CSV table of C-alpha atoms in Angstrom, one decimal:
chain,number,residue,atom,x,y,z
A,1,MET,CA,-13.4,-37.3,13.3
A,2,ASP,CA,-14.1,-35.2,10.2
A,3,MET,CA,-13.2,-37.3,7.2
A,4,SER,CA,-14.1,-34.9,4.5
A,5,PRO,CA,-11.5,-34.7,1.7
A,6,ASN,CA,-10.2,-31.3,2.7
A,7,ALA,CA,-10.4,-31.8,6.5
A,8,GLY,CA,-6.6,-31.8,7.1
A,9,TRP,CA,-5.8,-28.8,4.9
A,10,LEU,CA,-8.7,-26.7,6.2
A,11,ALA,CA,-7.7,-27.5,9.8
A,12,LEU,CA,-4.0,-26.8,9.1
A,13,ALA,CA,-4.9,-23.3,7.9
A,14,LYS,CA,-5.5,-22.3,11.5
A,15,TYR,CA,-1.8,-22.8,12.2
A,16,PRO,CA,0.0,-20.4,9.9
A,17,ARG,CA,3.6,-21.6,10.4
A,18,LEU,CA,2.8,-25.2,9.7
A,19,ALA,CA,0.5,-24.2,6.9
A,20,ALA,CA,3.4,-22.2,5.3
A,21,LEU,CA,5.6,-25.3,5.5
A,22,ALA,CA,2.9,-27.4,3.7
A,23,GLU,CA,2.6,-24.7,1.0
A,24,ARG,CA,6.3,-24.8,0.4
A,25,ALA,CA,6.2,-28.6,0.2
A,26,ARG,CA,3.4,-28.5,-2.4
A,27,ASP,CA,5.8,-26.6,-4.7
A,28,LEU,CA,8.1,-29.7,-4.8
A,29,PRO,CA,7.6,-33.1,-6.4
A,30,ALA,CA,5.7,-35.6,-4.4
A,31,ILE,CA,7.7,-38.3,-2.7
A,32,ARG,CA,7.0,-42.0,-2.8
A,33,ALA,CA,5.7,-43.1,0.6
A,34,ALA,CA,5.0,-46.7,1.7
A,35,VAL,CA,1.9,-46.5,3.9
A,36,VAL,CA,2.1,-49.4,6.3
A,37,HIS,CA,-1.2,-51.2,7.0
A,38,PRO,CA,-3.7,-48.4,6.2
A,39,CYS,CA,-6.6,-50.5,7.4
A,40,ASP,CA,-8.7,-47.9,9.1
A,41,ALA,CA,-10.4,-44.8,7.8
A,42,ALA,CA,-8.1,-42.3,9.6
A,43,SER,CA,-4.8,-43.6,8.3
A,44,LEU,CA,-6.1,-44.3,4.8
A,45,THR,CA,-7.8,-40.9,4.3
A,46,GLY,CA,-4.8,-39.2,5.8
A,47,ALA,CA,-2.6,-40.8,3.1
A,48,LEU,CA,-5.0,-40.0,0.3
A,49,GLU,CA,-5.4,-36.3,1.3
A,50,ALA,CA,-1.6,-36.0,1.4
A,51,ARG,CA,-1.6,-37.4,-2.1
A,52,ASP,CA,-4.3,-35.0,-3.2
A,53,LEU,CA,-2.2,-32.1,-1.9
A,54,GLY,CA,0.7,-33.3,-4.0
A,55,LEU,CA,2.9,-34.2,-1.0
A,56,ILE,CA,3.2,-38.0,-1.4
A,57,GLU,CA,2.6,-40.8,-3.9
A,58,PRO,CA,1.2,-43.5,-1.6
A,59,ILE,CA,2.0,-47.1,-1.9
A,60,LEU,CA,-0.5,-48.9,0.3
A,61,VAL,CA,1.1,-51.9,2.0
A,62,GLY,CA,-1.1,-54.5,3.8
A,63,PRO,CA,-3.9,-57.0,3.3
A,64,PRO,CA,-5.8,-55.9,0.2
A,65,ARG,CA,-9.2,-56.9,1.6
A,66,LYS,CA,-8.7,-55.0,4.8
A,67,ILE,CA,-7.5,-51.9,2.8
A,68,GLN,CA,-10.5,-52.1,0.5
A,69,ALA,CA,-12.9,-52.5,3.5
A,70,ALA,CA,-11.3,-49.3,5.1
A,71,ALA,CA,-11.8,-47.5,1.8
A,72,GLU,CA,-15.5,-48.5,1.7
A,73,ALA,CA,-16.0,-47.4,5.3
A,74,ALA,CA,-14.4,-44.1,4.6
A,75,GLY,CA,-16.2,-43.6,1.3
A,76,VAL,CA,-13.0,-43.2,-0.8
A,77,SER,CA,-11.8,-44.8,-4.0
A,78,LEU,CA,-8.6,-46.8,-4.4
A,79,GLU,CA,-8.6,-46.4,-8.1
A,80,GLY,CA,-5.1,-45.8,-9.5
A,81,LEU,CA,-3.3,-46.5,-6.2
A,82,ALA,CA,-0.4,-49.0,-5.9
A,83,ILE,CA,-1.1,-51.7,-3.4
A,84,GLU,CA,1.6,-54.1,-2.1
A,85,ALA,CA,0.0,-57.1,-0.6
A,86,ALA,CA,1.1,-58.3,2.9
A,87,PRO,CA,-0.6,-60.8,5.0
A,88,HIS,CA,-0.7,-58.9,8.3
A,89,SER,CA,0.6,-55.7,10.0
A,90,HIS,CA,4.1,-56.8,10.9
A,91,GLY,CA,4.5,-58.3,7.4
A,92,ALA,CA,3.4,-54.9,6.0
A,93,ALA,CA,6.0,-53.2,8.1
A,94,GLU,CA,8.7,-55.5,6.7
A,95,ARG,CA,7.5,-55.1,3.1
A,96,ALA,CA,7.6,-51.3,3.5
A,97,VAL,CA,11.2,-51.5,4.6
A,98,ASP,CA,12.0,-53.7,1.7
A,99,LEU,CA,10.5,-51.1,-0.7
A,100,VAL,CA,12.8,-48.4,0.8
A,101,ARG,CA,15.8,-50.7,0.5
A,102,ALA,CA,14.9,-51.3,-3.1
A,103,GLY,CA,14.6,-47.6,-3.9
A,104,ALA,CA,10.8,-47.9,-4.6
A,105,ALA,CA,9.8,-45.7,-1.6
A,106,GLN,CA,11.5,-42.6,-0.2
A,107,ALA,CA,9.6,-42.5,3.1
A,108,ILE,CA,7.4,-44.6,5.4
A,109,MET,CA,4.0,-43.6,6.8
A,110,LYS,CA,2.6,-45.5,9.8
A,111,GLY,CA,-1.0,-46.7,9.4
A,112,SER,CA,-3.2,-48.7,11.8
A,113,LEU,CA,-0.6,-50.7,13.6
A,114,HIS,CA,1.5,-50.4,16.7
A,115,THR,CA,4.5,-48.2,16.6
A,116,ASP,CA,6.6,-51.1,17.9
A,117,GLU,CA,5.8,-53.2,14.8
A,118,VAL,CA,7.0,-50.4,12.5
A,119,MET,CA,10.1,-49.7,14.4
A,120,ALA,CA,11.0,-53.4,14.8
A,121,ALA,CA,11.1,-53.8,11.0
A,122,ILE,CA,13.2,-50.6,10.6
A,123,VAL,CA,15.9,-51.6,13.2
A,124,ARG,CA,16.4,-55.2,12.0
A,125,ASP,CA,20.1,-55.8,12.0
A,126,THR,CA,20.7,-56.9,8.4
A,127,LEU,CA,17.4,-56.2,6.6
A,128,GLY,CA,16.3,-52.9,8.3
A,129,LEU,CA,17.0,-49.3,7.7
A,130,LYS,CA,19.5,-48.5,10.4
A,131,THR,CA,22.4,-46.1,9.8
A,132,GLU,CA,25.3,-45.1,12.0
A,133,ARG,CA,23.0,-42.5,13.5
A,134,ARG,CA,20.7,-43.2,16.4
A,135,ILE,CA,17.0,-43.1,15.4
A,136,SER,CA,15.0,-40.4,17.1
A,137,HIS,CA,11.6,-38.6,16.8
A,138,ILE,CA,11.2,-34.9,16.4
A,139,PHE,CA,7.9,-33.0,16.9
A,140,VAL,CA,7.5,-29.7,15.0
A,141,ILE,CA,5.0,-27.6,16.9
A,142,ASP,CA,3.1,-24.5,16.0
A,143,ALA,CA,2.2,-23.0,19.3
A,144,PRO,CA,0.0,-19.8,19.0
A,145,LEU,CA,1.8,-17.9,21.8
A,146,TYR,CA,5.4,-18.6,20.5
A,147,PRO,CA,6.6,-16.5,17.5
A,148,LYS,CA,8.0,-19.4,15.5
A,149,LEU,CA,7.9,-23.1,15.0
A,150,ILE,CA,9.6,-25.1,17.8
A,151,LEU,CA,11.1,-28.6,17.6
A,152,VAL,CA,10.9,-31.0,20.5
A,153,SER,CA,13.0,-34.1,20.7
A,154,ASP,CA,12.9,-37.0,21.7
A,155,ALA,CA,9.4,-37.6,22.9
A,156,ALA,CA,8.5,-40.9,21.2
A,157,VAL,CA,11.4,-43.3,20.6
A,158,ASN,CA,14.3,-43.1,23.1
A,159,ILE,CA,13.2,-43.7,26.6
A,160,ALA,CA,16.3,-42.8,28.6
A,161,PRO,CA,19.0,-41.8,26.1
A,162,ASP,CA,22.6,-41.7,27.2
A,163,LEU,CA,25.0,-38.9,26.2
A,164,LEU,CA,25.9,-40.4,22.8
A,165,ALA,CA,22.3,-41.1,22.0
A,166,LYS,CA,21.5,-37.5,22.9
A,167,ARG,CA,24.3,-36.3,20.5
A,168,ASP,CA,22.4,-38.0,17.7
A,169,ILE,CA,19.0,-36.8,18.9
A,170,VAL,CA,20.4,-33.2,18.7
A,171,GLN,CA,21.9,-33.7,15.3
A,172,ASN,CA,18.7,-35.2,13.9
A,173,ALA,CA,16.8,-32.3,15.2
A,174,ILE,CA,19.3,-29.8,13.7
A,175,ASP,CA,19.0,-31.6,10.3
A,176,LEU,CA,15.2,-31.3,10.3
A,177,ALA,CA,15.4,-27.6,11.3
A,178,HIS,CA,17.7,-27.1,8.2
A,179,ALA,CA,15.2,-29.0,6.0
A,180,ILE,CA,12.4,-26.7,7.0
A,181,GLY,CA,14.5,-23.6,6.4
A,182,VAL,CA,16.1,-22.7,9.7
A,183,GLU,CA,19.7,-21.9,8.7
A,184,LYS,CA,21.3,-22.0,12.1
A,185,PRO,CA,18.9,-23.4,14.7
A,186,LYS,CA,19.2,-22.4,18.3
A,187,VAL,CA,19.1,-25.5,20.4
A,188,ALA,CA,18.2,-25.4,24.1
A,189,ILE,CA,19.2,-28.5,26.1
A,190,LEU,CA,16.5,-28.6,28.8
A,191,SER,CA,16.7,-29.6,32.4
A,192,ALA,CA,15.0,-28.4,35.6
A,193,VAL,CA,17.6,-25.7,36.3
A,194,GLU,CA,20.1,-23.6,34.4
A,195,THR,CA,23.2,-24.5,36.4
A,196,VAL,CA,25.3,-27.6,36.2
A,197,THR,CA,24.9,-29.9,39.2
A,198,PRO,CA,25.9,-33.6,39.6
A,199,LYS,CA,22.6,-34.1,41.6
A,200,ILE,CA,20.7,-33.6,38.3
A,201,PRO,CA,22.5,-35.7,35.7
A,202,SER,CA,20.7,-34.1,32.7
A,203,THR,CA,22.5,-30.8,33.6
A,204,VAL,CA,25.9,-32.5,33.3
A,205,GLU,CA,24.9,-34.1,29.9
A,206,ALA,CA,23.6,-30.7,28.7
A,207,ALA,CA,27.0,-29.1,29.4
A,208,ALA,CA,28.8,-32.0,27.7
A,209,LEU,CA,26.6,-31.7,24.6
A,210,CYS,CA,27.5,-28.0,24.4
A,211,LYS,CA,31.2,-28.8,24.6
A,212,MET,CA,30.7,-31.5,21.9
A,213,ALA,CA,29.3,-28.8,19.6
A,214,ASP,CA,32.3,-26.6,20.3
A,215,ARG,CA,34.5,-29.5,19.2
A,216,GLY,CA,32.6,-30.3,16.0
A,217,GLN,CA,30.9,-33.4,17.2
A,218,ILE,CA,27.5,-31.7,16.7
A,219,VAL,CA,27.3,-29.3,13.7
A,220,GLY,CA,24.9,-26.8,12.1
A,221,GLY,CA,23.4,-25.3,15.2
A,222,VAL,CA,24.0,-23.1,18.3
A,223,LEU,CA,23.7,-25.0,21.6
A,224,ASP,CA,23.2,-23.9,25.1
A,225,GLY,CA,22.3,-25.7,28.3
A,226,PRO,CA,21.3,-26.6,30.7
A,227,LEU,CA,18.3,-24.3,30.4
A,228,ALA,CA,15.0,-24.6,32.3
A,229,PHE,CA,12.0,-24.5,30.0
A,230,ASP,CA,11.0,-20.9,30.9
A,231,ASN,CA,14.6,-19.6,30.2
A,232,ALA,CA,14.6,-21.4,26.8
A,233,ILE,CA,11.4,-19.8,25.4
A,234,SER,CA,11.1,-16.5,27.4
A,235,ARG,CA,13.5,-13.6,27.0
A,236,ASP,CA,12.0,-12.1,30.1
A,237,ALA,CA,12.6,-15.2,32.2
A,238,ALA,CA,16.2,-15.4,30.9
A,239,ALA,CA,16.9,-11.8,31.6
A,240,THR,CA,15.5,-12.0,35.1
A,241,LYS,CA,18.0,-14.8,35.9
A,242,GLY,CA,20.8,-12.9,34.2
A,243,ILE,CA,21.3,-15.5,31.5
A,244,VAL,CA,23.3,-14.2,28.6
A,245,SER,CA,22.9,-16.5,25.6
A,246,GLU,CA,22.3,-16.7,21.9
A,247,VAL,CA,19.7,-19.4,22.6
A,248,ALA,CA,17.9,-18.4,25.8
A,249,GLY,CA,14.4,-17.0,25.1
A,250,VAL,CA,14.6,-17.7,21.4
A,251,ALA,CA,15.1,-21.4,21.0
A,252,ASP,CA,14.2,-23.2,17.8
A,253,VAL,CA,14.8,-26.7,19.2
A,254,LEU,CA,14.1,-28.1,22.7
A,255,ILE,CA,16.1,-31.2,23.6
A,256,VAL,CA,14.4,-32.9,26.6
A,257,PRO,CA,16.1,-35.1,29.2
A,258,ASP,CA,14.0,-38.2,28.5
A,259,LEU,CA,11.0,-39.5,26.7
A,260,GLU,CA,8.6,-39.0,29.6
A,261,ALA,CA,9.5,-35.3,29.9
A,262,GLY,CA,9.3,-34.8,26.1
A,263,ASN,CA,6.0,-36.6,25.7
A,264,ILE,CA,4.4,-34.7,28.5
A,265,LEU,CA,5.7,-31.4,27.1
A,266,ALA,CA,4.6,-32.0,23.5
A,267,LYS,CA,1.1,-33.1,24.6
A,268,GLN,CA,0.7,-30.2,27.0
A,269,LEU,CA,1.4,-27.8,24.2
A,270,VAL,CA,-1.2,-29.5,22.0
A,271,PHE,CA,-4.0,-30.1,24.5
A,272,LEU,CA,-3.6,-27.2,26.8
A,273,ALA,CA,-1.9,-24.5,24.7
A,274,GLY,CA,-3.9,-24.9,21.5
A,275,ALA,CA,-0.8,-26.0,19.5
A,276,GLU,CA,-0.7,-28.3,16.5
A,277,ASP,CA,2.2,-30.5,15.5
A,278,GLY,CA,3.7,-32.7,12.9
A,279,GLY,CA,6.5,-35.2,13.5
A,280,LEU,CA,9.1,-37.4,11.9
A,281,VAL,CA,11.4,-40.2,12.9
A,282,LEU,CA,14.9,-39.5,11.6
A,283,GLY,CA,18.2,-41.4,11.7
A,284,ALA,CA,17.1,-44.3,9.5
A,285,ARG,CA,17.7,-44.5,5.8
A,286,CYS,CA,14.4,-42.7,5.2
A,287,PRO,CA,12.1,-40.4,7.2
A,288,VAL,CA,9.2,-42.1,9.0
A,289,MET,CA,5.8,-40.5,9.6
A,290,LEU,CA,5.0,-42.0,13.0
A,291,THR,CA,1.4,-40.7,13.1
A,292,SER,CA,-0.8,-41.7,16.1
A,293,ARG,CA,-4.4,-42.8,16.0
A,294,ALA,CA,-5.1,-39.7,18.1
A,295,ASP,CA,-3.6,-37.4,15.6
A,296,THR,CA,-5.8,-34.8,13.9
A,297,PRO,CA,-6.1,-34.6,10.1
A,298,ALA,CA,-4.0,-31.5,10.3
A,299,ALA,CA,-1.2,-33.3,12.1
A,300,ARG,CA,-1.1,-36.0,9.4
A,301,ILE,CA,-0.8,-33.4,6.6
A,302,ALA,CA,1.9,-31.6,8.6
A,303,SER,CA,3.9,-34.8,9.0
A,304,ALA,CA,3.6,-35.6,5.3
A,305,ALA,CA,4.9,-32.1,4.5
A,306,LEU,CA,7.8,-32.5,6.8
A,307,ALA,CA,8.8,-35.8,5.2
A,308,GLN,CA,8.6,-34.3,1.8
A,309,LEU,CA,10.7,-31.3,2.7
A,310,TYR,CA,13.3,-33.6,4.5
A,311,VAL,CA,13.6,-36.0,1.6
A,312,HIS,CA,14.3,-33.2,-0.9
A,313,TRP,CA,16.7,-31.5,1.5
A,314,SER,CA,18.6,-34.7,2.2
A,315,GLU,CA,18.9,-35.4,-1.5
A,316,LYS,CA,20.4,-32.0,-2.1
A,317,GLN,CA,22.9,-32.6,0.7
A,318,ALA,CA,23.9,-35.9,-0.8
A,319,ALA,CA,24.3,-34.4,-4.2
A,320,ALA,CA,26.4,-31.6,-2.8
A,321,LYS,CA,28.7,-34.0,-1.0
A,322,ILE,CA,29.2,-36.0,-4.2
A,323,ALA,CA,30.0,-32.9,-6.1
A,324,GLY,CA,32.5,-31.8,-3.5
A,325,GLU,CA,34.4,-35.1,-3.5
């Protein structure tokens, strides 16, 4: 992996839509991000490059000796960085959550530890970061053959979500679309076919989600489904099947039936279609950058930009709500 200081930014430049998001984010104040257990070169340098680009102010949370060893291995300096000592990885996750609860951090960035450890600390009943909203993950994908960014959810957290969980998955995705500048996102609820049939439960849930949007249980977007993948992203495919819809062929958001379908779809786009992605976990009290060890430097920068844009958007939403009360 290329660990040069500008690796992420240079790589991201190949993906103009994600790069434009990162440029927008750089114009806003950096957010304070608790970086959980950054004890390998990839996670540490990813956090430092996001800092150098003005996206985050990292707070490194973990065993100081291991963090220092990672810095030496990567050839980077820790001078001037805040370090919160924690004895081990799950202790670092809990300490990062504490920092958010105390107002010292506005976001969390996963380092070199398992996703389960981070999420376990976030969903603790009394000391975690749960809200009334179901937590879900959203990929934001720049695919060269599609004319705009496309959001895919949920491909990383909810294994087999029920209807109410899917309602929150859709709302979280709509919120992130708003945060990145999509005023009225077009949301396609995916299944294998575009007709409702009890033999395929995801088609029934898709229809129910659309009706929930009609009744105001989901707000801020335009929903349609069930839609097969081709109908969601290809005008020609939709026209061939006679589908008349505001969403078909021009979707901004793809809601998948389950984690397996979403994970396969997102990774196919990256590894077969030449796409790049960033991603966030939403639904908690702060956004979580759930980066993977396999993520590229560009993906880490894109995720930091998404977190920064989302924090500023959500703060504006909260301020507007207070002003309107």
